[in-house]
CSV table of N, CA, C and O in Angstrom, one decimal:
chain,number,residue,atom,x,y,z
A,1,UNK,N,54.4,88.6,98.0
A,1,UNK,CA,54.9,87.6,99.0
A,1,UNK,C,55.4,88.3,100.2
A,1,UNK,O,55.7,89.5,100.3
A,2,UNK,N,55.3,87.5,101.1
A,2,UNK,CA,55.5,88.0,102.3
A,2,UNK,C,56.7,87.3,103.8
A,2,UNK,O,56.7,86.1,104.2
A,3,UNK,N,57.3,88.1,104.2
A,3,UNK,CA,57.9,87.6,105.2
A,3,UNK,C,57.7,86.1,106.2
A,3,UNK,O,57.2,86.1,107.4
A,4,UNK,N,58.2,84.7,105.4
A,4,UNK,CA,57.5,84.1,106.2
A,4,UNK,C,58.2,83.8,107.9
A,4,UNK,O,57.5,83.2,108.7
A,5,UNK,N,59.3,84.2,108.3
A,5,UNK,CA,59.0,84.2,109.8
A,5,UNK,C,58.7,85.4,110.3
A,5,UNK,O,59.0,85.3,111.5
A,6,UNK,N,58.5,86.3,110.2
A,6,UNK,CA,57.6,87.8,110.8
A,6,UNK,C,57.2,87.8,110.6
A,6,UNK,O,56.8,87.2,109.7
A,7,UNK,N,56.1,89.3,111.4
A,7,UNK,CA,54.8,88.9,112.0
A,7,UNK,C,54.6,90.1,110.9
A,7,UNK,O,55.3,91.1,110.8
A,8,UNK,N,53.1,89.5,110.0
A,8,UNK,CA,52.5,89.9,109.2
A,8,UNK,C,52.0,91.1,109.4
A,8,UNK,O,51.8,91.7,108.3
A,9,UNK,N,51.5,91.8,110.4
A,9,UNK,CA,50.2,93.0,110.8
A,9,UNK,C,51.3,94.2,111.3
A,9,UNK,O,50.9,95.3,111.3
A,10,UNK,N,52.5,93.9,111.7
A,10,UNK,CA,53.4,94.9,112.1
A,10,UNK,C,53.8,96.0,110.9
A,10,UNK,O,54.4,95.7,109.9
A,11,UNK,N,53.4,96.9,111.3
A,11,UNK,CA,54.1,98.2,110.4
A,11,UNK,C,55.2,99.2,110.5
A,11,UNK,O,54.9,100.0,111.4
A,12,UNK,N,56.3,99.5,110.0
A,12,UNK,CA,57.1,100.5,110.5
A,12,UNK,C,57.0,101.7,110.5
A,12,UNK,O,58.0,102.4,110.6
A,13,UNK,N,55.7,102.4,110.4
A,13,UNK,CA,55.1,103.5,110.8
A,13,UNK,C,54.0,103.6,111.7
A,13,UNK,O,53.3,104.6,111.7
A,14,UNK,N,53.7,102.4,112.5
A,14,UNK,CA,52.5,102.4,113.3
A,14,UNK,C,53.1,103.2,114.3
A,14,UNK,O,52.3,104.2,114.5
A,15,UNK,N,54.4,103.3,115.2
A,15,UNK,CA,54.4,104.3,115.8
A,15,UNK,C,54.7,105.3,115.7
A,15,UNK,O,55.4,105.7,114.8
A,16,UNK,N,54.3,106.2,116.9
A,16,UNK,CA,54.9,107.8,116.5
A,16,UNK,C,56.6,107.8,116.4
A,16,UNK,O,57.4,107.4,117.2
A,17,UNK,N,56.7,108.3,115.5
A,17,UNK,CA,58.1,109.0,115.2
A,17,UNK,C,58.8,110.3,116.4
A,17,UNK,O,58.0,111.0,117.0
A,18,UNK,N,59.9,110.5,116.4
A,18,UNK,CA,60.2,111.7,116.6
A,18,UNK,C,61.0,112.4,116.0
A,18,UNK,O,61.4,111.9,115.0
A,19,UNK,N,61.5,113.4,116.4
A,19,UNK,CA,61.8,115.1,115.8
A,19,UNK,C,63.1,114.7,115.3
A,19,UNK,O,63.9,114.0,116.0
A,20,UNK,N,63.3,115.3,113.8
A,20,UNK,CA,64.9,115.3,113.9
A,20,UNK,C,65.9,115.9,114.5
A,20,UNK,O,65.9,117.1,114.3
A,21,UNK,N,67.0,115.4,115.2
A,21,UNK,CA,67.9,115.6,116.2
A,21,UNK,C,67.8,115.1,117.3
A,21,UNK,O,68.7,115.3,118.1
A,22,UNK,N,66.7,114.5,117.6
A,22,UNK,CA,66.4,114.0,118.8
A,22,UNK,C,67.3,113.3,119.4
A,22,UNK,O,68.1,112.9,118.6
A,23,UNK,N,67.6,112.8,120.5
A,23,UNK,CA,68.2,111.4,120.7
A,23,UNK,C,67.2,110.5,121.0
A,23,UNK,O,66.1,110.8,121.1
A,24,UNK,N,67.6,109.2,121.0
A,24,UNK,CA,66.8,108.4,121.0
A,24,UNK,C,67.0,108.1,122.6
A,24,UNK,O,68.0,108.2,123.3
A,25,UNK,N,65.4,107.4,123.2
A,25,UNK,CA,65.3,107.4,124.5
A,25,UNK,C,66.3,106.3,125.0
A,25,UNK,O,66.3,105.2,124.5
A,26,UNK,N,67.1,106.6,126.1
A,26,UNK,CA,67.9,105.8,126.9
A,26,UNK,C,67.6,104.9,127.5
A,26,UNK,O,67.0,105.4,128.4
A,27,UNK,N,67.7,103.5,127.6
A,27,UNK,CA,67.3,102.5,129.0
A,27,UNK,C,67.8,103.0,130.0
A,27,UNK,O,68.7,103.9,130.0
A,28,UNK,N,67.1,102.5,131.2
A,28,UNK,CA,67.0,102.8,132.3
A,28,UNK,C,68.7,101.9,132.8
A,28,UNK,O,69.0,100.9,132.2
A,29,UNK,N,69.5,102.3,133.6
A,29,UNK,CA,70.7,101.6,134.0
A,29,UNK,C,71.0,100.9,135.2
A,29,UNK,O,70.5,101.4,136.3
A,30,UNK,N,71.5,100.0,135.4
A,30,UNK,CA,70.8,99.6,137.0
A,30,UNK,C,72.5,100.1,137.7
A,30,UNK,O,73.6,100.5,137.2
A,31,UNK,N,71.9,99.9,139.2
A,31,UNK,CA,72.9,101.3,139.8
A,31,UNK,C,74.2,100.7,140.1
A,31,UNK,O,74.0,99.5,139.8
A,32,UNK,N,75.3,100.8,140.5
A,32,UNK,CA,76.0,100.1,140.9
A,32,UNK,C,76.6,99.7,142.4
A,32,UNK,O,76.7,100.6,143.2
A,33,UNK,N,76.8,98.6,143.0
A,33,UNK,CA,76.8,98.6,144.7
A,33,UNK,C,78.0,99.0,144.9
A,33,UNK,O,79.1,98.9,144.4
A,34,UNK,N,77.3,99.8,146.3
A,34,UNK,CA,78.5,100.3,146.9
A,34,UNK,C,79.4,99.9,147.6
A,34,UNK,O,80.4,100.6,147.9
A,35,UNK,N,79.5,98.7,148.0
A,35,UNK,CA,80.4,98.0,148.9
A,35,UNK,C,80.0,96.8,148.0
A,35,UNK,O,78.9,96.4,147.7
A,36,UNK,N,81.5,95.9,147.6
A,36,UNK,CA,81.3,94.7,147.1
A,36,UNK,C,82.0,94.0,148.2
A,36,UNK,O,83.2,94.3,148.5
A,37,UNK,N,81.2,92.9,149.0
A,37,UNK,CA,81.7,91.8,150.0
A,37,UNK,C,82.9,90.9,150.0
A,37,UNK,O,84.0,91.1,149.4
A,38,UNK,N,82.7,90.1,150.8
A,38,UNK,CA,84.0,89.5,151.1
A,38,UNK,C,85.5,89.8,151.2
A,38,UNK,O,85.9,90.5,150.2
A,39,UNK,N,86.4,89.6,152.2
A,39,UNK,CA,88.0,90.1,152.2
A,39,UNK,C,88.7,90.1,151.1
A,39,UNK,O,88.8,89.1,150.3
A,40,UNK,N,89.4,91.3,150.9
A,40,UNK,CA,90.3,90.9,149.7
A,40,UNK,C,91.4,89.7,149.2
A,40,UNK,O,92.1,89.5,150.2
A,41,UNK,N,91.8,89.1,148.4
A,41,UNK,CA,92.0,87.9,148.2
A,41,UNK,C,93.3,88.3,147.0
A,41,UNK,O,93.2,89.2,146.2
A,42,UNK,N,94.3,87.7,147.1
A,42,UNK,CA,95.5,87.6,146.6
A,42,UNK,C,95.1,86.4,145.0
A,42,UNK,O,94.6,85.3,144.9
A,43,UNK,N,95.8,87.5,143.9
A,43,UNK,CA,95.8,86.2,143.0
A,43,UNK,C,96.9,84.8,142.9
A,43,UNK,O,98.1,84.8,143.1
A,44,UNK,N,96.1,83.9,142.6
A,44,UNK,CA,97.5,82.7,142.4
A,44,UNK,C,97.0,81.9,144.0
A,44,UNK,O,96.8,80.7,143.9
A,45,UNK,N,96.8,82.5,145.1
A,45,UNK,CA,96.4,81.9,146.1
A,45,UNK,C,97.7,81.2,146.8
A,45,UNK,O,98.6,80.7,146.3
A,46,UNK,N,97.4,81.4,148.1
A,46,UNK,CA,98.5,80.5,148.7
A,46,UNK,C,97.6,79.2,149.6
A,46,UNK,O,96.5,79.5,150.1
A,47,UNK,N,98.0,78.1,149.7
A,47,UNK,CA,97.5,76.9,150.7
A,47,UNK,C,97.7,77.5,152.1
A,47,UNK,O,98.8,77.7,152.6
A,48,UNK,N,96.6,77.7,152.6
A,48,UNK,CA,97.4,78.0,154.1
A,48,UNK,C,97.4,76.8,155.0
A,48,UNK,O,97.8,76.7,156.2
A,49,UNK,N,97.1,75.9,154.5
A,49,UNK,CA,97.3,74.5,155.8
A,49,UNK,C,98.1,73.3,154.6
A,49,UNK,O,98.0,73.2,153.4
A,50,UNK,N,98.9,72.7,155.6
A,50,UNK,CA,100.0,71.8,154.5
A,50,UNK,C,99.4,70.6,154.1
A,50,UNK,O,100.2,69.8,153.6
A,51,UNK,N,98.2,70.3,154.2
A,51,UNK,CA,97.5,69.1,153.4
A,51,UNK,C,97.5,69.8,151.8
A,51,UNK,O,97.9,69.3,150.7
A,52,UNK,N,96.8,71.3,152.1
A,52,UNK,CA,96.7,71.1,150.3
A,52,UNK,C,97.9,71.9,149.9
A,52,UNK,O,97.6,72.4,148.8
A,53,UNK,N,99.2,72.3,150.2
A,53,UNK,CA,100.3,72.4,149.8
A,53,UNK,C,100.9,70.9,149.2
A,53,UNK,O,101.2,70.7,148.0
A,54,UNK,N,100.9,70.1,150.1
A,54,UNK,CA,100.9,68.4,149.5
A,54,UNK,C,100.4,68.2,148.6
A,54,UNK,O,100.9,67.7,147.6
A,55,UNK,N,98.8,68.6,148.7
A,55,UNK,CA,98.1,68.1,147.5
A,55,UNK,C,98.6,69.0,146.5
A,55,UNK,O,98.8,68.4,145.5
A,56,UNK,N,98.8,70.4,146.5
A,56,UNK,CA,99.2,70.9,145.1
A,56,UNK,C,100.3,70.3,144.7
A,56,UNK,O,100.4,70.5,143.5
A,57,UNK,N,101.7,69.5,145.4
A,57,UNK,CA,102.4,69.4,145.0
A,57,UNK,C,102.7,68.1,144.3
A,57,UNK,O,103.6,67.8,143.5
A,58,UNK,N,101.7,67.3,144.8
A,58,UNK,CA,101.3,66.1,143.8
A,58,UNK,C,100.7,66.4,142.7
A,58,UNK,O,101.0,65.7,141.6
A,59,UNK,N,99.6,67.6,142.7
A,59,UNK,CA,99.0,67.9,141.2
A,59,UNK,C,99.9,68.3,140.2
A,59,UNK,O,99.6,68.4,139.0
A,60,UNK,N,101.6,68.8,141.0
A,60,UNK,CA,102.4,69.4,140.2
A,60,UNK,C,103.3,68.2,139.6
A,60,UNK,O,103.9,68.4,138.6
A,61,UNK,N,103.3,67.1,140.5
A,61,UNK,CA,104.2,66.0,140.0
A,61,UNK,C,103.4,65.4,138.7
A,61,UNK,O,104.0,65.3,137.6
A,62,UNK,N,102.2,65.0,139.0
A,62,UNK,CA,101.7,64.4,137.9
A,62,UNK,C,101.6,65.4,136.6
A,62,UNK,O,101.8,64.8,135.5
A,63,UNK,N,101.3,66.5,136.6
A,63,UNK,CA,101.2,67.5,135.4
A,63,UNK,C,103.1,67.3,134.8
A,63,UNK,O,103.2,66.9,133.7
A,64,UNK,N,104.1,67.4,135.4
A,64,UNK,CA,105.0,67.2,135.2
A,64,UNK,C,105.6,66.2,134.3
A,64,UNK,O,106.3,66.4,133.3
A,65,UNK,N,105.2,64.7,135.1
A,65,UNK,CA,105.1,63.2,134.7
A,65,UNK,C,104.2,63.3,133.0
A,65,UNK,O,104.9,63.0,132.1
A,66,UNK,N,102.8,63.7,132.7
A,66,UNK,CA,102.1,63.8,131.9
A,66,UNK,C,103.1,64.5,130.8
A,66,UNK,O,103.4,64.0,129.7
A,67,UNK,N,103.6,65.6,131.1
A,67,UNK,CA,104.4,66.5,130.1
A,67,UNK,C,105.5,66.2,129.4
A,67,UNK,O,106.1,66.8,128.5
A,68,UNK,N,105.9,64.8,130.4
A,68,UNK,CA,107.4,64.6,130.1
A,68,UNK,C,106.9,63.1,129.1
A,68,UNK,O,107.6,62.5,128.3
A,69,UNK,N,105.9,62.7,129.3
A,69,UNK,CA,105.2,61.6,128.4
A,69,UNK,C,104.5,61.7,127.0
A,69,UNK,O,104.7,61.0,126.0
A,70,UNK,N,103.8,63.0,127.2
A,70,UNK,CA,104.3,63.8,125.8
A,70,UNK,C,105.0,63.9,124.6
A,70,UNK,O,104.9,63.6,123.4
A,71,UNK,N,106.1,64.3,125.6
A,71,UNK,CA,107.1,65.1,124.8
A,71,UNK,C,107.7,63.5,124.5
A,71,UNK,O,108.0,63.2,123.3
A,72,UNK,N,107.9,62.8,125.4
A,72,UNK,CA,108.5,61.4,124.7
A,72,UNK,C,107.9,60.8,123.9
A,72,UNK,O,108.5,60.2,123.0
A,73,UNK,N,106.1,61.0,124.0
A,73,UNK,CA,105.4,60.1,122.5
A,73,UNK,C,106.1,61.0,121.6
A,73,UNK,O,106.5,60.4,120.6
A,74,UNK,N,106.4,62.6,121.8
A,74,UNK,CA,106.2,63.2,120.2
A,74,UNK,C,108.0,63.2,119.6
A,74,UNK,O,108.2,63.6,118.4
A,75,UNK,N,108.7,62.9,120.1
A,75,UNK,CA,109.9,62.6,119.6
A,75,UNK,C,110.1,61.3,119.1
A,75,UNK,O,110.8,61.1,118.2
A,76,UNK,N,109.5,60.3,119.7
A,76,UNK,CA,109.5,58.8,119.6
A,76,UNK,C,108.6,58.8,118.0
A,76,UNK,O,109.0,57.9,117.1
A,77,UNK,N,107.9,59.5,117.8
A,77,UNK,CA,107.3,59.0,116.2
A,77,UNK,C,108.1,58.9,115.3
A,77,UNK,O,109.2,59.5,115.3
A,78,UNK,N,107.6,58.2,114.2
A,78,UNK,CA,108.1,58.3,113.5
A,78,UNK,C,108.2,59.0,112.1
A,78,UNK,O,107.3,58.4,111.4
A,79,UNK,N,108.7,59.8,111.3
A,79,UNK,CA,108.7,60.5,111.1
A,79,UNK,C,107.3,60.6,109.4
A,79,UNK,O,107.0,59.4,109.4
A,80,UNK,N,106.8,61.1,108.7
A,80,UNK,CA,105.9,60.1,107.8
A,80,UNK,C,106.9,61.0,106.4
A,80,UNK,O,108.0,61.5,106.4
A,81,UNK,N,105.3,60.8,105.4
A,81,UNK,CA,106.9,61.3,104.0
A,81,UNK,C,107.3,62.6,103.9
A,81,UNK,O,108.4,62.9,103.4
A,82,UNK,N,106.4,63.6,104.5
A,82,UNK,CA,106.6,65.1,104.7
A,82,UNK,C,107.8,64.9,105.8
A,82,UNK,O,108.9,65.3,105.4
A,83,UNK,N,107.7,64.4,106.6
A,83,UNK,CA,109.2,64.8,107.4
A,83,UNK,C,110.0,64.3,106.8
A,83,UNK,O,111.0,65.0,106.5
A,84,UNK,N,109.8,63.0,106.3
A,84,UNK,CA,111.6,62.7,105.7
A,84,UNK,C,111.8,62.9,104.5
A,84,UNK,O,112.7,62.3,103.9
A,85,UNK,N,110.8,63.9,103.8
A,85,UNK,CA,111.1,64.9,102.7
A,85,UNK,C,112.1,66.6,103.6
A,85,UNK,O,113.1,67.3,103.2
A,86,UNK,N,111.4,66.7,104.7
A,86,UNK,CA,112.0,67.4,105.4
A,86,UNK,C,113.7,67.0,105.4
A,86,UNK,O,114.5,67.6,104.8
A,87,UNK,N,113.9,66.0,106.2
A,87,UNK,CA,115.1,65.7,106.6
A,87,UNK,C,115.9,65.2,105.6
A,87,UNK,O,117.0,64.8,106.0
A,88,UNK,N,115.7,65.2,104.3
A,88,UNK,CA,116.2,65.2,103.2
A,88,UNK,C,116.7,66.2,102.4
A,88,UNK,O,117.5,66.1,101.5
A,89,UNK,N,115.9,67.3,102.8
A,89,UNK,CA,116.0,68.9,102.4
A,89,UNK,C,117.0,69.3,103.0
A,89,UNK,O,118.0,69.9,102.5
A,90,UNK,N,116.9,69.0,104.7
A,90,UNK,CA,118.1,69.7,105.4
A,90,UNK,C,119.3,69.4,105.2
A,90,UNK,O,120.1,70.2,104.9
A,91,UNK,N,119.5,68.0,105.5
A,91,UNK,CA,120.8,67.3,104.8
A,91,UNK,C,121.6,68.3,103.6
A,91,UNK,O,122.8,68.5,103.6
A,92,UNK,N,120.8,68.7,102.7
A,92,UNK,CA,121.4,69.2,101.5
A,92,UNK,C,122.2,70.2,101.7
A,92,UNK,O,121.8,71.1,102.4
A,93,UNK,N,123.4,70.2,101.1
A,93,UNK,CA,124.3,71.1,101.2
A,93,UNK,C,123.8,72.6,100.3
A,93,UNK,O,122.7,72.6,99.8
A,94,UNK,N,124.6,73.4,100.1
A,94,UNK,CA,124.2,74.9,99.4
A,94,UNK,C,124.7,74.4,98.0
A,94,UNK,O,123.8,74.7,97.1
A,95,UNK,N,125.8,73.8,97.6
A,95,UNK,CA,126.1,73.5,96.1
A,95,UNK,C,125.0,72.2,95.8
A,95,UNK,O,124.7,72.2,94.6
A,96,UNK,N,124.5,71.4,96.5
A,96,UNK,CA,123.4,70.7,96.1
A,96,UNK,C,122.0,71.0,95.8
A,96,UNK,O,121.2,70.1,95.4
A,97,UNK,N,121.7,72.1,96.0
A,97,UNK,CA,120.4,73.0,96.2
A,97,UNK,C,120.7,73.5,94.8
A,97,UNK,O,120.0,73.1,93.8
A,98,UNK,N,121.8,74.5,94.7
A,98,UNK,CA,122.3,75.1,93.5
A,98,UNK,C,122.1,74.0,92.3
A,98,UNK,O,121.2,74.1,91.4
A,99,UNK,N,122.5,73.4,92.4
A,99,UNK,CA,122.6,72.3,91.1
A,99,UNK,C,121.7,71.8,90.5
A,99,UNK,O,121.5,71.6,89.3
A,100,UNK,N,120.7,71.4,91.6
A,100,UNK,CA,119.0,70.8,91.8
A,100,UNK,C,118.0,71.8,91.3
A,100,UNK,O,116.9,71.4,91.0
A,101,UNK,N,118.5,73.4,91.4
A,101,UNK,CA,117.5,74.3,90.4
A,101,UNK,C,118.0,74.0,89.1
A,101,UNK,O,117.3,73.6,88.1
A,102,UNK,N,119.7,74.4,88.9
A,102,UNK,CA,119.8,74.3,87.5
A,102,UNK,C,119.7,73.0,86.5
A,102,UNK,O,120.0,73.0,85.3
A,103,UNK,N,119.4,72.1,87.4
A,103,UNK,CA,119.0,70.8,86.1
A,103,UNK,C,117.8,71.0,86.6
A,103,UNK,O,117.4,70.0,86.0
A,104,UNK,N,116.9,71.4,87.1
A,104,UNK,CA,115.4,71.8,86.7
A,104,UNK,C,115.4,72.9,85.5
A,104,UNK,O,114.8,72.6,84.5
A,105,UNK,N,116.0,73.8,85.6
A,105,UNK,CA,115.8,74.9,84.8
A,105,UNK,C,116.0,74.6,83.5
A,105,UNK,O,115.3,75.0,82.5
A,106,UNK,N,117.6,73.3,83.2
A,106,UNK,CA,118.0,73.0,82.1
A,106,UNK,C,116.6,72.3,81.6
A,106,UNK,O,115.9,72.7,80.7
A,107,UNK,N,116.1,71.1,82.5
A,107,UNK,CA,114.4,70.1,82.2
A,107,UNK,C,113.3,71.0,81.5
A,107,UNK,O,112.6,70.8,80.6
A,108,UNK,N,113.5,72.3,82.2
A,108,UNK,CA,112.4,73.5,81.6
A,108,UNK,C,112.7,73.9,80.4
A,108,UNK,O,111.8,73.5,79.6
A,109,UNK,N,113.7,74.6,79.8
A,109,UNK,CA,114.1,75.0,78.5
A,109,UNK,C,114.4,73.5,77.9
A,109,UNK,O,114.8,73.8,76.8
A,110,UNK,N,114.4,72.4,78.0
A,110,UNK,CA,114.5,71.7,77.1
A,110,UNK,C,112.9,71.4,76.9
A,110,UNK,O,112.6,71.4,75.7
A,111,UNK,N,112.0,71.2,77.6
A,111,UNK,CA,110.6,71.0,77.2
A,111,UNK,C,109.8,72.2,77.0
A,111,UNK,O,108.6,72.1,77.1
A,112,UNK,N,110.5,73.4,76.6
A,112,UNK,CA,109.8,74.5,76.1
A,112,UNK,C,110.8,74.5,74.9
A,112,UNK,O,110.0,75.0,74.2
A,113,UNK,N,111.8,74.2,74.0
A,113,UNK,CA,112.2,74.0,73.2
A,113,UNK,C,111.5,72.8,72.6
A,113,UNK,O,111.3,73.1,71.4
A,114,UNK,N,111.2,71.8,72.9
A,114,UNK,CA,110.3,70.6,72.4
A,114,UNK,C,108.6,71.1,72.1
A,114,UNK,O,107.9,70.6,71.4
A,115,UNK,N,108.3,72.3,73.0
A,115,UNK,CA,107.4,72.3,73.0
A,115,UNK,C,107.3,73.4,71.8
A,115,UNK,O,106.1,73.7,71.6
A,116,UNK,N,108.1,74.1,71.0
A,116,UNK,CA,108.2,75.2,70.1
A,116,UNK,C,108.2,74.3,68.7
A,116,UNK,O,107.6,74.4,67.7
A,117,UNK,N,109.3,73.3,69.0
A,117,UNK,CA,109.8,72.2,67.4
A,117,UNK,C,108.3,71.9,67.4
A,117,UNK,O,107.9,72.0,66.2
A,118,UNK,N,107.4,71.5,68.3
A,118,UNK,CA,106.2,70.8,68.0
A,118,UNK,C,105.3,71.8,67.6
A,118,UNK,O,105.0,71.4,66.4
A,119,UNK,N,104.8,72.6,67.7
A,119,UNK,CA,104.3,73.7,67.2
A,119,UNK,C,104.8,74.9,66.0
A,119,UNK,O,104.5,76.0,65.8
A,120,UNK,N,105.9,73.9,65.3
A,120,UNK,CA,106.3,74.8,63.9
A,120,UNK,C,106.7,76.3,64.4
A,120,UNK,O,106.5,77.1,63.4
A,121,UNK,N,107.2,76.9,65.1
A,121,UNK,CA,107.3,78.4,65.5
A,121,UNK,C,108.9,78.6,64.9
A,121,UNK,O,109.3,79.8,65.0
């Protein structure tokens, strides 16, 4: 059976090999320019004419407006049963925590004691 998406007639010894230690031949590299154009340019940019100072500062009102709309959908929800399993966790005091393992623990040795009478041991 044979490779069906490659090409069938190709061999990995059709060409010449070279010497061991050789390196293998380099591509050619393309050169680099010597002068790269245009004036140097500050990052962040400043507006130098006050139309688009204005305009940025509307793009900053609305980004603002949007963020504060946000933040009001995501407080406004309401909360589903993981949260107010949450907020039922928090509520709990340190002696209610305490207590809530050891009547689990008491639930466990009583259903591993049931589970021993049941099995004759």
């Amino acid at each position: 059976m044979g490779n069906i998406c490659g090409k069938s007639d190709s061999d990995n010894f059709s060409q010449p090999g070279r010497v061991l230690g050789s390196a293998p031949p380099q591509p050619e590299r393309a050169s680099v320019p010597a002068k790269i154009g245009g004036p140097p340019r500050t990052l962040g940019g400043s507006a130098p004419n006050p139309q688009e100072s204005s305009n940025a500062d509307e793009v900053r009102r609305r980004a603002a407006e949007a963020a504060e709309a946000r933040a009001q959908a995501a407080t406004s929800k309401t909360p589903g049963k993981l949260g107010t399993q949450l907020a039922a966790q928090k509520k709990q005091t340190r002696n209610d925590t305490l207590k809530e393992i050891a009547n689990n623990e008491i639930r466990q040795r009583d259903a591993d004691e049931a589970a021993q009478a049941r099995t004759h041991n």
